[in-house]
Amino acid sequence: MQITEIPGIGTARAKLLANVHTVEDLVNYFPRNYVDRTQIKTISSLDVDVVQTIKATIVQGADNSVVKGKNITKLLLSDEGGSLEIVWFGRAYLKHVFKEGETYIFTGKVRENFYKLQMESPEYEKIDELQTDSVNSGRIVPLYTLPKGISQKMFRKWMKIALDMVSDKETVTLPVTHLMPRVEAIKNIHFPTSNEAFYAARHRLVFEEFFFMQLALSKLKAADFPGVVIDCRNLSNFFLPFTLTDSQKAVIEDIKKDLHSGKCMNRLVQGDVGSGKTVVAAIAAYFAVSAGYKVAIMAPTEVLARQHLKQFRIFFQGVKISLLVGSLLEREKRAIYEAIAADEPQIIIGTHALIQEKPIFNKLALVITDEQHRFGVKQRASLSNKGIYPHTMIMTATPIPRTLALILYGDMDISTIKSMPPNRQPIQTFCVNSAYRPRIMVFIEKQVALGNQVYIICPAIEDAEGINAVITYTKVLQNALPHIPITLIHGKLKNKDEIMTDFAAGKYSVLVATTVIEVGVDVPKANLIIIENAERFGLAQLHQLRGRVGRGSVQSYCILITDSKNAQTLERMRALESTTDGFVLSEFDLKRRGPGDFFGLRQHGLPEFKIANLYTDLEILKEVQATLKT
Ligand code: ADP
Ligand code: MG
């Protein structure tokens, strides 16, 4: 049934309600918030500057006047204990609404005006309407997000009519029985009969929303693409400089099965910073290459692409690997594209943009993406060749609690590298205030003298009030420690790659940086990271930054410097001091602040919910996931 069937909604108003076409749409348009108007006050007990509800009788009919070109309507009311004036601005028509002797409910903000109490522009409802079935007062009242030209009051009235039209027949069935029936839930989400009814209604609707989303995701997963069958050989031609951890082996087994299955692999490999994801990617690539196929590795930055190249060159012998990055000269790029066209390189490593620019791979069987770049069906199709889709694997260092991963990556299979390579000493983390800086200087000198390298992170590039900035900090440090080679890096510099490469090669002992160094960079000799104004960074970011050290066998340190006394900030610092486990930290953050902080939800393409909230409704989400499992 169209909404125009509802009295009061003509074509003009229907047009304003752009996405609401039918009565069904209307009742599924949920309130954004509620106000509790169950409390009716007497005029003598009103407080100033608060929105309150009164029940009062009109003493004198409305009076219109024009002051400075503005139309003012006034109305005088009284109840047992007092009297009150009401004012509206620019609503002359109200003069004809109110009649002496009638009783109304008014809800609005009360102000003191020349020692007189006044209620400004209240919402009102006539008492006999109220007695039948009030929608605006004397109850918990819904507030909607509405377009200009439609008032809350109008909308509530239509909603009430629409809800009365809804039949009691259940339209949505869920495989559980403990929830409030849908129709009752819909009625109570708009006009709750009590607090309890509201919570039960909300529970039902949140459950439903999570349920269908999870179901849709698992269907996506089931809709398999055909994939090349790859026989996974042993690693006889692969140079492994260390023994794989059991965790790495388990993930490789998952990958082997996928590659051999005849269906397209669509796998997320999760592993905390430093857990050793690169070698897993390299082994997957090895399987494809030894079966005669091509592999593309996509990195988010050029620094990371180059780093992968370096590592891959160690792992692989006799395999032609090419690098495709933005800083190459045009003719170099052309040469690589030509080589690709001639089927020369077996592995192409590059940045996302460049690899996707010219998808001309023959026999491309595997695409590996590093660091949380989601790979949509469309992109996959763009890399396909004659309808054969490549296997895809995404590596991410963001530790996502399982519950959330099921939503973010519900269409993918997930493998997790659970443990760290052996002989790693956990990074020692300390949070101190700036009074410790002289001692930290001594500590920097000591580490450098031992042949180690140091990162110092500042939140700003140039001077800003109360914030440490890379440029000034570097000058101060260079003056204080003239015998130590110190350099800086930040996003505005053109030669970032060069600086990073030089630092990795040991040309500098100290690198003062902004968060540009955050993702994936591997400098095993760096064993100390100092983070200035640590209060400015979120938990996830601090954890990622800390992951820049602790990659070698020597003891590593992370020093968080902050003068903040904010309890939440200090709690965050304590959490970092107490564990280096990213999963523990992400759970901590999820419980405390919701998923937004840790994961940067938009970036992950998290679905938007109509009513559910991932943070507060985590328990309901778990309930849904448990239901779907059985
Ligand atoms: P990330 O998961 O953060 O990408 P990397 O793959 O860069 O981690 O690995 C971090 C470091 O650990 C590298 O120097 C790598 O050579 C080393 N590494 C990886 N796996 C092992 C292992 N099984 N034993 C010893 N060292 C390892
Ligand atoms: Mg990595």
XYZ file of C-alpha atoms and ligand atoms in Angstrom:
658
model
C 0.000 0.000 0.000
C 1.359 3.444 -0.963
C 1.918 6.044 1.741
C -0.359 8.438 -0.091
C -3.241 6.315 1.223
C -2.527 7.761 4.644
C -4.627 10.870 5.350
C -2.354 13.909 5.332
C 0.239 12.514 2.937
C -0.362 13.987 -0.481
C 1.927 13.720 -3.469
C 3.960 16.755 -2.362
C 4.738 15.313 1.026
C 5.274 11.861 -0.370
C 7.927 13.385 -2.579
C 9.720 14.798 0.451
C 9.870 11.312 1.949
C 12.089 10.193 -0.873
C 12.934 6.664 0.215
C 9.649 5.850 1.871
C 7.151 4.673 -0.688
C 4.893 2.189 0.981
C 3.291 1.797 4.379
C 5.719 -1.055 4.914
C 8.649 1.314 4.249
C 7.163 3.796 6.647
C 6.847 1.453 9.599
C 10.394 0.284 8.945
C 11.675 3.831 9.218
C 12.976 3.720 12.773
C 13.332 6.606 15.208
C 16.776 8.080 15.684
C 16.073 8.796 19.311
C 13.378 9.110 21.989
C 12.285 11.534 24.643
C 10.674 10.452 27.807
C 7.472 12.415 28.236
C 5.936 10.148 30.802
C 6.624 12.780 33.438
C 3.959 15.487 33.539
C 4.936 18.425 35.727
C 2.845 21.091 37.381
C 3.481 24.686 36.346
C 4.680 25.594 39.837
C 7.342 22.889 39.751
C 8.825 23.760 36.354
C 12.556 24.233 36.013
C 14.109 26.874 33.809
C 15.989 25.908 30.608
C 14.819 22.309 30.521
C 12.369 20.635 28.175
C 9.362 19.549 30.214
C 5.785 18.451 29.781
C 2.768 20.035 31.433
C -0.957 19.493 31.282
C -2.830 22.816 31.438
C -6.042 24.553 30.509
C -6.255 27.564 28.242
C -7.281 30.665 30.181
C -7.243 33.101 27.336
C -7.397 32.404 23.585
C -4.316 32.998 21.479
C -3.273 36.553 20.850
C -1.300 37.615 17.781
C 0.958 40.633 17.580
C 3.717 41.837 15.306
C 6.936 43.001 16.925
C 9.765 44.254 14.678
C 8.155 42.555 11.725
C 7.956 39.258 13.562
C 4.699 37.556 14.204
C 4.282 36.516 17.832
C 1.503 34.311 19.141
C 0.879 34.186 22.878
C -1.325 31.905 24.904
C -2.112 31.931 28.624
C -2.535 28.669 30.530
C -3.060 27.509 34.047
C -3.168 24.356 36.098
C -3.987 23.847 39.797
C -0.827 25.536 40.991
C 0.076 28.318 38.602
C -0.103 30.019 35.284
C 2.237 30.216 32.343
C 2.582 32.052 29.090
C 3.418 30.323 25.856
C 5.012 32.011 22.854
C 5.408 31.002 19.253
C 7.167 32.961 16.567
C 5.946 33.227 13.002
C 3.037 30.875 13.427
C 0.017 33.172 13.243
C -2.307 30.330 12.231
C -2.127 28.986 15.771
C -4.540 31.709 16.796
C -7.318 29.589 15.394
C -6.220 26.341 16.980
C -6.693 26.986 20.673
C -9.958 27.771 22.453
C -10.529 28.980 25.986
C -11.278 26.171 28.402
C -9.638 23.402 26.411
C -6.978 21.266 28.055
C -3.747 20.403 26.276
C -0.471 18.729 26.900
C 2.500 20.955 26.068
C 6.119 19.934 25.810
C 8.822 22.522 25.450
C 11.681 24.441 26.966
C 10.857 26.849 29.770
C 12.609 30.212 30.012
C 12.511 33.069 32.424
C 11.548 36.323 30.737
C 11.346 39.430 32.926
C 10.722 37.292 36.016
C 7.929 35.493 34.230
C 8.050 31.887 33.146
C 7.480 31.280 29.454
C 7.410 28.146 27.397
C 8.811 28.602 23.904
C 7.392 26.969 20.786
C 6.217 23.805 22.514
C 4.740 20.770 20.889
C 1.118 20.390 21.873
C -1.583 17.798 21.889
C -5.206 18.099 22.802
C -6.191 16.121 25.830
C -9.024 14.094 24.314
C -6.754 12.922 21.506
C -4.412 11.972 24.257
C -6.904 9.888 26.098
C -7.571 7.679 23.137
C -4.039 7.095 21.979
C -1.448 9.731 22.433
C 1.581 9.786 20.179
C 3.173 13.022 21.244
C 3.033 13.226 25.011
C 2.519 11.417 28.253
C 4.689 8.612 26.929
C 8.074 7.771 25.502
C 8.003 9.758 22.265
C 10.002 8.918 19.133
C 12.164 11.413 17.256
C 12.808 10.836 13.570
C 15.312 12.163 11.099
C 13.032 14.109 8.802
C 13.314 16.254 5.707
C 12.527 19.960 5.888
C 8.813 20.560 5.673
C 7.768 17.558 7.721
C 7.381 17.968 11.455
C 7.874 15.343 14.123
C 4.249 15.754 15.057
C 2.924 15.142 11.561
C 5.186 12.191 11.103
C 4.161 10.575 14.386
C 0.511 10.884 13.437
C 1.127 9.178 10.086
C 3.231 6.550 11.769
C 0.417 5.776 14.180
C -2.033 5.345 11.313
C 0.453 3.213 9.389
C 1.089 1.001 12.393
C -2.645 0.420 12.791
C -2.751 -0.749 9.177
C -0.046 -3.334 9.706
C -1.585 -6.742 10.011
C -0.580 -9.094 12.752
C 0.637 -11.614 10.264
C 4.339 -12.296 10.775
C 6.232 -11.314 7.631
C 9.714 -12.286 8.693
C 10.518 -15.591 10.275
C 13.639 -16.238 12.242
C 14.871 -19.633 13.386
C 14.516 -18.642 17.031
C 11.520 -18.374 19.320
C 12.696 -16.276 22.238
C 12.339 -12.915 20.532
C 9.425 -10.501 20.488
C 7.260 -11.105 17.386
C 8.058 -8.694 14.571
C 4.774 -6.790 14.471
C 4.860 -6.149 18.177
C 8.498 -5.117 17.909
C 7.757 -2.666 15.104
C 4.948 -1.098 17.130
C 7.117 -0.815 20.197
C 10.126 0.570 18.410
C 8.002 3.559 17.401
C 5.755 3.902 20.415
C 7.158 1.860 23.288
C 4.558 0.931 25.857
C 7.295 0.643 28.485
C 11.053 0.603 28.798
C 11.066 -3.188 28.885
C 8.974 -3.392 25.733
C 11.368 -1.029 24.008
C 14.412 -3.129 24.846
C 12.705 -6.335 23.785
C 11.605 -4.715 20.531
C 15.050 -3.400 19.836
C 16.648 -6.750 20.596
C 14.375 -8.423 18.067
C 15.077 -5.888 15.326
C 18.827 -5.799 15.895
C 18.920 -9.591 15.862
C 17.019 -9.585 12.599
C 19.331 -7.062 10.998
C 22.496 -8.927 11.981
C 20.925 -12.210 11.006
C 20.139 -11.273 7.429
C 23.449 -9.555 6.952
C 25.380 -12.579 8.120
C 23.219 -14.842 6.028
C 23.857 -12.731 2.946
C 27.580 -12.805 3.595
C 27.671 -16.549 3.973
C 25.740 -16.869 0.698
C 28.334 -14.695 -1.002
C 30.949 -17.066 0.260
C 29.033 -20.023 -1.078
C 28.760 -18.499 -4.536
C 32.101 -19.802 -5.676
C 34.001 -18.835 -8.746
C 35.870 -21.539 -10.597
C 39.614 -21.324 -10.003
C 42.693 -22.850 -11.530
C 43.698 -26.124 -9.908
C 47.238 -25.782 -8.638
C 49.242 -28.798 -7.552
C 51.377 -27.671 -4.672
C 54.893 -28.999 -4.961
C 57.354 -29.321 -2.110
C 59.642 -26.436 -1.315
C 62.768 -27.866 -2.904
C 63.557 -24.728 -4.888
C 62.573 -22.313 -2.177
C 65.228 -20.883 0.109
C 63.879 -20.787 3.638
C 66.289 -18.987 5.968
C 64.448 -20.187 9.085
C 62.084 -22.908 10.228
C 58.415 -22.097 9.807
C 56.355 -21.785 12.964
C 53.469 -24.231 13.453
C 51.117 -21.310 12.962
C 52.656 -20.439 9.622
C 52.526 -24.098 8.574
C 48.826 -24.338 9.427
C 48.011 -21.283 7.333
C 50.037 -22.671 4.428
C 48.018 -25.884 4.659
C 44.792 -23.848 4.352
C 46.179 -22.148 1.275
C 47.292 -25.423 -0.308
C 43.791 -26.824 0.033
C 42.270 -23.720 -1.538
C 44.651 -23.715 -4.476
C 43.937 -27.322 -5.173
C 40.170 -27.151 -4.742
C 39.143 -26.010 -8.232
C 37.360 -23.071 -6.643
C 38.757 -19.631 -6.356
C 40.608 -18.965 -3.138
C 39.296 -15.932 -1.284
C 41.281 -15.921 1.896
C 42.207 -13.377 4.513
C 45.458 -14.077 6.317
C 45.510 -12.275 9.614
C 48.662 -11.966 11.630
C 49.912 -9.429 14.067
C 52.824 -7.193 13.081
C 55.984 -9.251 12.843
C 54.214 -12.599 12.846
C 55.771 -13.486 9.492
C 53.131 -13.048 6.821
C 55.595 -12.307 4.014
C 57.024 -15.801 3.887
C 53.513 -17.248 3.789
C 52.742 -15.056 0.793
C 56.006 -16.096 -0.833
C 55.256 -19.789 -0.398
C 51.791 -19.351 -1.886
C 53.464 -17.583 -4.813
C 55.957 -20.415 -5.084
C 53.172 -22.979 -5.489
C 51.627 -20.998 -8.330
C 54.917 -20.268 -10.050
C 56.128 -23.876 -9.882
C 52.866 -24.954 -11.476
C 53.632 -22.622 -14.369
C 51.416 -19.690 -13.426
C 51.939 -15.995 -12.769
C 51.551 -14.140 -9.480
C 50.857 -10.481 -8.683
C 51.729 -9.007 -5.306
C 50.145 -5.677 -4.472
C 51.471 -3.436 -1.724
C 49.936 -0.200 -0.465
C 53.169 1.808 -0.772
C 56.286 1.792 -2.862
C 58.493 1.287 0.188
C 56.634 -1.903 0.996
C 56.717 -3.101 -2.597
C 60.482 -2.680 -2.665
C 60.819 -4.410 0.660
C 58.820 -7.377 -0.614
C 61.002 -7.514 -3.684
C 64.102 -7.671 -1.537
C 62.695 -10.474 0.590
C 61.317 -12.394 -2.388
C 64.685 -12.298 -4.122
C 66.105 -14.168 -1.125
C 63.352 -16.803 -1.089
C 63.267 -17.481 -4.824
C 65.942 -18.825 -7.072
C 65.662 -18.752 -10.827
C 62.292 -17.046 -10.748
C 61.948 -13.821 -12.664
C 60.518 -11.110 -10.412
C 59.712 -7.585 -11.585
C 58.955 -4.438 -9.697
C 56.258 -2.080 -10.918
C 56.157 1.180 -8.981
C 55.321 4.817 -9.630
C 58.840 6.206 -9.386
C 60.053 4.190 -12.383
C 60.756 6.181 -15.516
C 58.149 5.946 -18.247
C 60.453 3.909 -20.420
C 61.221 1.534 -17.547
C 57.522 1.038 -16.967
C 56.959 0.438 -20.643
C 59.730 -2.132 -20.663
C 58.077 -3.964 -17.772
C 54.656 -3.886 -19.397
C 56.232 -5.278 -22.552
C 57.975 -7.988 -20.582
C 54.650 -8.852 -18.920
C 53.003 -9.014 -22.320
C 55.790 -11.325 -23.466
C 55.152 -13.519 -20.433
C 58.563 -12.947 -18.955
C 58.297 -12.213 -15.224
C 56.646 -14.902 -13.134
C 56.054 -12.621 -10.179
C 55.143 -8.947 -10.403
C 55.412 -6.906 -7.239
C 53.989 -3.415 -7.250
C 51.609 -0.873 -5.860
C 47.860 -1.465 -6.183
C 47.327 1.332 -8.661
C 49.963 0.244 -11.125
C 49.131 -3.393 -11.167
C 45.463 -2.706 -11.697
C 46.183 -0.172 -14.409
C 47.227 -2.693 -17.005
C 45.778 -6.064 -16.249
C 47.382 -7.978 -19.020
C 48.541 -11.071 -17.290
C 48.416 -14.279 -19.110
C 48.064 -17.207 -16.781
C 47.653 -15.007 -13.743
C 46.590 -17.464 -11.069
C 47.202 -15.702 -7.780
C 46.852 -12.146 -6.530
C 48.195 -11.317 -3.096
C 47.315 -8.011 -1.497
C 49.240 -6.742 1.472
C 47.704 -4.701 4.269
C 43.950 -4.571 4.328
C 43.089 -3.710 0.802
C 39.803 -5.304 0.056
C 39.522 -6.822 -3.289
C 36.073 -6.664 -4.786
C 34.531 -9.018 -7.290
C 34.834 -6.302 -9.916
C 38.555 -5.872 -9.424
C 38.964 -9.578 -9.457
C 37.123 -9.705 -12.755
C 39.380 -6.976 -14.155
C 42.355 -9.245 -13.533
C 40.694 -12.313 -14.897
C 41.640 -13.811 -18.155
C 39.114 -15.578 -20.345
C 36.796 -16.043 -17.428
C 39.397 -17.667 -15.244
C 39.553 -15.789 -11.992
C 42.775 -15.625 -10.044
C 42.965 -16.919 -6.498
C 43.111 -14.051 -4.059
C 44.715 -13.690 -0.720
C 44.716 -10.640 1.508
C 47.167 -10.141 4.319
C 46.329 -7.873 7.186
C 48.113 -6.906 10.370
C 44.998 -5.408 11.927
C 44.027 -7.823 14.655
C 40.299 -8.165 14.250
C 38.345 -10.062 16.907
C 36.624 -13.037 15.365
C 33.093 -11.717 15.863
C 33.896 -8.648 13.838
C 35.975 -10.433 11.246
C 32.893 -12.472 10.446
C 31.177 -9.257 9.429
C 34.034 -7.418 7.819
C 35.229 -10.441 5.918
C 32.186 -12.647 6.132
C 32.521 -13.513 2.463
C 36.091 -14.702 2.920
C 37.794 -17.597 4.587
C 40.012 -16.514 7.402
C 43.356 -17.918 8.532
C 45.244 -16.516 11.456
C 48.947 -16.690 12.231
C 48.524 -17.019 15.945
C 52.051 -17.090 17.276
C 55.229 -15.136 16.748
C 58.467 -16.584 15.353
C 60.645 -18.043 18.121
C 63.458 -16.195 19.874
C 61.478 -13.007 19.817
C 61.745 -11.088 23.005
C 58.565 -9.232 23.765
C 58.986 -5.493 23.318
C 59.299 -3.752 26.662
C 56.922 -0.838 26.789
C 57.051 2.098 29.189
C 54.890 5.145 29.509
C 56.625 8.181 30.994
C 56.146 11.950 31.143
C 58.368 14.516 29.458
C 60.478 14.973 32.586
C 62.186 11.737 31.555
C 63.464 13.160 28.291
C 67.086 13.711 29.473
C 67.281 10.092 30.558
C 65.803 9.004 27.252
C 68.585 10.916 25.442
C 71.132 8.880 27.370
C 69.244 5.714 26.465
C 69.267 6.638 22.763
C 73.046 7.158 22.896
C 73.502 3.817 24.587
C 71.430 1.910 22.016
C 73.205 3.607 19.116
C 76.586 2.791 20.660
C 75.480 -0.859 20.709
C 74.855 -0.652 16.962
C 71.065 -0.418 17.197
C 68.714 2.012 15.480
C 66.029 4.289 16.833
C 62.694 5.666 15.619
C 61.231 8.791 17.159
C 57.622 9.541 16.282
C 56.136 13.038 16.494
C 52.515 13.841 15.674
C 53.280 16.989 13.644
C 55.659 17.988 10.856
C 56.036 21.639 11.764
C 55.680 23.474 15.051
C 52.302 23.480 16.629
C 51.291 24.442 20.139
C 52.231 21.822 22.700
C 52.951 19.172 20.084
C 56.325 17.822 19.140
C 57.132 18.385 15.496
C 59.501 16.385 13.317
C 61.503 19.307 11.909
C 62.270 21.104 15.189
C 62.785 17.875 17.061
C 65.386 16.752 14.563
C 67.327 20.036 14.889
C 67.323 19.839 18.672
C 68.448 16.243 18.575
C 71.178 16.907 16.001
C 72.545 19.660 18.263
C 72.374 17.541 21.381
C 73.873 14.433 19.782
C 76.197 15.757 17.068
C 78.145 12.499 16.801
C 75.063 10.497 15.852
C 73.699 10.443 12.273
C 70.098 11.595 12.509
C 67.580 12.216 9.758
C 63.884 12.827 9.350
C 60.972 11.653 7.258
C 57.405 12.861 6.795
C 54.628 12.751 4.269
C 55.512 15.998 2.511
C 58.940 14.796 1.411
C 59.383 13.514 -2.113
C 62.315 11.192 -1.368
C 60.669 9.091 1.343
C 61.690 5.835 -0.263
C 65.290 6.885 -0.464
C 65.350 7.927 3.201
C 63.702 4.676 4.273
C 66.137 2.637 2.218
C 69.106 4.545 3.652
C 67.818 4.060 7.166
C 67.281 0.348 6.601
C 70.847 0.162 5.231
C 72.174 1.685 8.466
C 73.223 5.045 7.048
C 71.399 6.768 9.901
C 71.051 5.689 13.497
C 68.023 7.776 14.370
C 64.970 8.476 12.241
C 62.590 11.182 13.406
C 59.270 10.542 11.701
C 55.581 11.141 11.506
C 53.293 8.133 11.230
C 54.331 7.624 7.594
C 56.479 4.751 8.792
C 53.462 3.036 10.260
C 52.732 0.181 7.910
C 54.839 -2.876 7.403
C 58.361 -1.478 7.229
C 60.938 -3.991 8.388
C 64.246 -2.716 9.806
C 65.540 -5.519 12.034
C 68.278 -3.391 13.628
C 65.790 -0.868 14.972
C 65.159 -1.785 18.585
C 63.893 1.439 20.150
C 60.854 3.477 19.279
C 60.005 6.642 21.141
C 56.547 8.065 20.646
C 56.112 11.711 21.604
C 52.653 13.057 22.503
C 51.470 9.487 22.720
C 48.058 10.782 23.826
C 47.478 11.927 20.253
C 47.403 8.424 18.867
C 44.776 5.727 19.069
C 45.507 2.329 20.507
C 45.659 0.622 17.129
C 48.049 3.166 15.763
C 50.331 2.926 18.780
C 50.327 -0.834 18.455
C 51.192 -0.636 14.751
C 53.947 1.881 15.432
C 55.391 -0.274 18.174
C 55.492 -3.127 15.676
C 58.292 -1.308 13.818
C 60.692 -2.623 16.459
C 61.099 -6.089 17.917
C 61.882 -7.611 14.532
C 65.370 -8.809 15.374
C 66.784 -10.943 18.170
C 67.908 -8.131 20.496
C 65.662 -6.760 23.229
C 63.447 -3.962 21.905
C 61.837 -1.042 23.672
C 58.891 1.239 23.146
C 58.750 4.458 25.145
C 55.476 6.343 25.157
C 55.844 9.934 26.269
C 52.833 11.878 27.442
C 52.021 14.564 29.979
C 48.336 13.873 29.688
C 46.400 13.197 32.868
C 43.310 12.054 31.053
C 42.110 8.796 32.577
C 41.220 7.216 29.229
C 44.589 8.101 27.749
C 46.396 6.604 30.698
C 44.243 3.502 30.504
C 45.304 3.130 26.868
C 48.972 3.470 27.859
C 48.556 0.876 30.632
C 47.025 -1.518 28.135
C 50.034 -1.132 25.834
C 52.442 -1.600 28.716
C 50.685 -4.760 29.792
C 50.571 -6.666 26.504
C 52.049 -6.830 23.021
C 49.223 -9.041 21.772
C 47.244 -7.131 19.168
C 44.169 -9.313 19.591
C 44.032 -8.595 23.301
C 44.369 -4.885 22.558
C 41.682 -4.874 19.894
C 39.252 -6.672 22.202
C 40.093 -4.124 24.863
C 39.347 -1.286 22.482
C 36.202 -2.894 21.199
C 34.792 -3.250 24.692
C 35.751 0.212 25.725
C 35.057 2.411 22.737
C 33.488 0.466 19.980
C 35.050 -0.791 16.819
C 35.467 2.583 15.122
C 38.705 3.498 16.759
C 40.647 0.350 16.166
C 39.566 -0.502 12.705
C 38.714 2.663 10.866
C 35.386 1.202 9.869
C 34.704 3.144 6.677
C 37.999 2.058 5.318
C 36.976 -1.510 5.861
C 33.700 -0.991 4.074
C 31.653 -2.104 7.026
C 27.958 -2.244 6.213
C 25.780 0.496 7.614
C 23.102 -0.604 9.994
C 19.614 0.757 10.361
C 19.301 0.013 14.019
C 22.110 -2.262 15.135
C 25.241 -0.870 16.703
C 28.315 -3.063 16.479
C 29.671 -1.901 19.768
C 26.687 -1.945 22.059
C 25.055 -4.895 20.338
C 28.050 -7.178 20.266
C 26.270 -9.696 22.476
C 23.348 -9.891 20.054
C 25.787 -10.361 17.203
C 27.311 -13.307 19.018
C 23.837 -14.706 19.550
C 23.168 -14.465 15.811
C 26.448 -16.110 14.930
C 25.729 -18.936 17.349
C 22.266 -19.393 15.810
C 23.680 -19.561 12.308
C 26.227 -22.132 13.332
C 23.630 -24.625 14.540
P 54.697 -9.254 9.029
O 53.751 -10.324 9.408
O 54.594 -8.071 9.941
O 54.615 -8.889 7.583
P 57.298 -10.216 8.281
O 56.828 -11.189 7.313
O 57.888 -8.944 7.774
O 56.145 -9.850 9.311
O 58.298 -10.937 9.276
C 58.938 -10.247 10.327
C 60.357 -10.787 10.508
O 60.290 -12.099 11.026
C 61.121 -10.854 9.211
O 62.419 -10.363 9.441
C 61.116 -12.341 8.872
O 62.262 -12.714 8.164
C 61.077 -12.993 10.251
N 60.432 -14.318 10.286
C 59.277 -14.682 9.697
N 58.966 -15.963 9.970
C 59.941 -16.440 10.751
C 60.200 -17.717 11.393
N 59.360 -18.752 11.250
N 61.313 -17.833 12.124
C 62.156 -16.786 12.277
N 61.991 -15.570 11.727
C 60.893 -15.380 10.967
Mg 54.256 -7.306 6.304
